[in-house]
Short mmCIF file of C-alpha atoms in Angstrom, two decimals:
data_model
loop_
_atom_site.label_atom_id
_atom_site.label_comp_id
_atom_site.label_asym_id
_atom_site.label_seq_id
_atom_site.Cartn_x
_atom_site.Cartn_y
_atom_site.Cartn_z
CA MET A 1 74.55 111.72 97.00
CA LEU A 2 73.30 109.48 99.68
CA LEU A 3 71.01 110.27 102.67
CA ASN A 4 72.77 110.22 106.11
CA ILE A 5 76.18 109.66 104.59
CA ASP A 6 78.95 112.07 105.18
CA PRO A 7 80.02 113.36 101.71
CA VAL A 8 83.69 112.80 102.61
CA LEU A 9 82.93 108.91 102.34
CA THR A 10 83.24 108.56 98.65
CA GLY A 11 81.98 105.61 96.75
CA PRO A 12 85.35 103.61 96.70
CA PHE A 13 85.93 104.72 100.34
CA LEU A 14 82.50 103.32 101.46
CA ALA A 15 83.29 100.17 99.35
CA ALA A 16 86.45 99.69 101.11
CA LEU A 17 84.99 100.16 104.60
CA ASP A 18 82.23 97.78 103.79
CA ALA A 19 84.64 95.01 102.66
CA MET A 20 86.59 95.29 105.77
CA GLY A 21 86.02 92.55 108.39
CA HIS A 22 86.02 92.62 112.16
CA SER A 23 89.44 94.01 113.46
CA ASP A 24 90.64 95.00 109.89
CA ALA A 25 92.33 98.26 109.95
CA VAL A 26 91.85 101.67 108.09
CA VAL A 27 94.61 104.10 108.41
CA ILE A 28 93.72 107.90 108.31
CA ALA A 29 96.83 109.58 107.46
CA ASP A 30 98.26 113.01 107.16
CA ALA A 31 99.71 114.46 103.99
CA HIS A 32 103.29 113.58 105.05
CA PHE A 33 102.46 109.86 105.56
CA PRO A 34 104.37 107.43 103.14
CA ALA A 35 100.98 106.02 102.18
CA ALA A 36 101.97 104.68 98.54
CA ARG A 37 105.08 102.91 99.82
CA LEU A 38 103.25 101.18 102.76
CA ALA A 39 100.16 100.27 100.88
CA ARG A 40 101.84 98.50 98.04
CA ASP A 41 99.13 96.50 96.35
CA ARG A 42 96.33 97.73 98.56
CA PRO A 43 94.18 100.76 97.88
CA VAL A 44 95.16 104.23 98.94
CA ILE A 45 92.31 106.70 98.90
CA ASP A 46 93.25 110.31 98.39
CA LEU A 47 91.20 113.03 100.21
CA PRO A 48 93.50 116.04 99.74
CA LEU A 49 90.82 118.63 101.00
CA ALA A 50 89.84 116.90 104.28
CA SER A 51 91.72 116.85 107.73
CA THR A 52 92.33 113.68 109.51
CA PRO A 53 89.78 114.41 112.34
CA ARG A 54 87.27 115.12 109.75
CA VAL A 55 87.80 111.70 107.84
CA LEU A 56 88.10 109.80 111.06
CA ARG A 57 84.66 111.35 112.29
CA ALA A 58 83.12 110.30 109.01
CA VAL A 59 84.54 106.80 109.33
CA CYS A 60 83.04 106.41 112.78
CA SER A 61 79.73 107.43 111.49
CA VAL A 62 79.42 104.22 109.71
CA ILE A 63 81.72 101.67 111.55
CA PRO A 64 82.50 101.37 115.21
CA PRO A 65 86.00 100.99 116.61
CA ASP A 66 86.92 97.64 117.90
CA ASP A 67 87.27 97.06 121.57
CA ALA A 68 90.04 99.28 123.29
CA PRO A 69 92.32 100.10 121.96
CA GLY A 70 90.26 100.35 118.80
CA VAL A 71 92.42 103.38 117.71
CA ASP A 72 96.21 103.75 117.55
CA LEU A 73 97.81 107.17 117.18
CA MET A 74 101.47 107.82 116.07
CA LYS A 75 103.12 108.89 119.21
CA ALA A 76 104.57 112.43 119.20
CA PRO A 77 107.55 113.53 121.25
CA GLY A 78 106.61 114.35 124.99
CA ASP A 79 103.96 113.19 127.21
CA ASP A 80 100.92 115.28 126.06
CA LEU A 81 98.69 114.79 122.85
CA LEU A 82 99.19 117.39 120.05
CA GLU A 83 96.13 119.40 119.35
CA VAL A 84 95.51 117.19 116.23
CA GLN A 85 95.78 113.90 118.19
CA ALA A 86 93.31 115.40 120.67
CA GLU A 87 90.98 116.18 117.85
CA LEU A 88 91.37 112.69 116.49
CA VAL A 89 90.37 111.09 119.82
CA ALA A 90 87.32 113.34 119.91
CA ALA A 91 86.43 112.59 116.38
CA ALA A 92 86.48 108.83 117.21
CA GLY A 93 84.17 109.35 120.13
CA LEU A 94 86.71 107.96 122.63
CA GLY A 95 88.59 108.99 125.75
CA ARG A 96 92.30 109.14 125.90
CA GLU A 97 92.27 105.94 127.82
CA ASP A 98 90.64 104.14 124.85
CA VAL A 99 93.46 104.95 122.40
CA ARG A 100 97.04 103.60 122.23
CA GLU A 101 100.13 105.75 121.24
CA ILE A 102 102.44 103.82 118.89
CA ASP A 103 106.00 104.59 118.09
CA ARG A 104 106.35 106.05 114.37
CA PHE A 105 108.03 102.94 112.90
CA GLU A 106 105.76 100.52 114.77
CA PHE A 107 102.82 102.53 113.52
CA TYR A 108 104.37 102.25 109.91
CA ASP A 109 104.60 98.41 110.49
CA LEU A 110 100.86 98.33 111.46
CA ALA A 111 99.95 100.50 108.68
CA ALA A 112 101.57 98.39 106.08
CA LYS A 113 99.30 95.54 107.04
CA ALA A 114 96.07 97.85 107.01
CA PHE A 115 93.15 96.91 104.74
CA VAL A 116 92.99 100.50 103.26
CA ILE A 117 95.13 103.78 103.61
CA VAL A 118 93.38 107.17 103.45
CA ARG A 119 95.82 110.10 102.65
CA THR A 120 94.23 113.31 103.70
CA GLY A 121 95.44 117.03 103.20
CA GLU A 122 96.09 117.19 106.90
CA SER A 123 99.36 119.34 107.29
CA ARG A 124 99.84 118.92 111.12
CA ILE A 125 102.46 116.36 111.96
CA TYR A 126 101.44 113.27 113.84
CA GLY A 127 98.05 113.63 112.47
CA ASN A 128 97.70 109.89 111.94
CA ALA A 129 95.36 107.28 113.26
CA LEU A 130 94.76 103.74 112.70
CA LEU A 131 91.28 102.50 113.53
CA ARG A 132 90.42 98.73 113.62
CA LYS A 133 86.72 97.81 112.67
CA GLY A 134 84.57 96.71 115.42
CA VAL A 135 81.52 94.57 115.11
CA VAL A 136 78.71 96.22 113.47
CA PRO A 137 75.45 95.78 115.20
CA ASP A 138 72.40 94.22 113.67
CA GLY A 139 70.35 97.10 112.23
CA GLY A 140 67.17 95.09 112.16
CA PHE A 141 67.48 94.23 108.39
CA ASN A 142 67.62 90.56 108.80
CA ASP A 143 63.71 90.26 108.49
#
């Protein structure tokens, strides 16, 4: 255990987030997502007991989203966000205007280029988010 680190951020997960550079992407995917097929030779981290909003909130506690749109959501049918999508926007600490909705197959294309994919136990459809890593501010450790 580590102080001030959300326990959903396991060692391998933290290592992947740390290895990411500015604008590299992490996909937080629902249980229906074709993570293994899209990841190919990149890591897939399985967190079957966590929801996508829970995992996205944990990720945003250690890395900031890139400039808008720092988060992409898989577009659901209709004009309104689904409940899970609204929870994802809130979990990222963003407003709806700060996220982009992407067609399902375009989302898959972006996910196939992501640095890491995290497959959760989220059972609600369209519960997928892609977060691009922003610049982590200097924490004063360069002394």
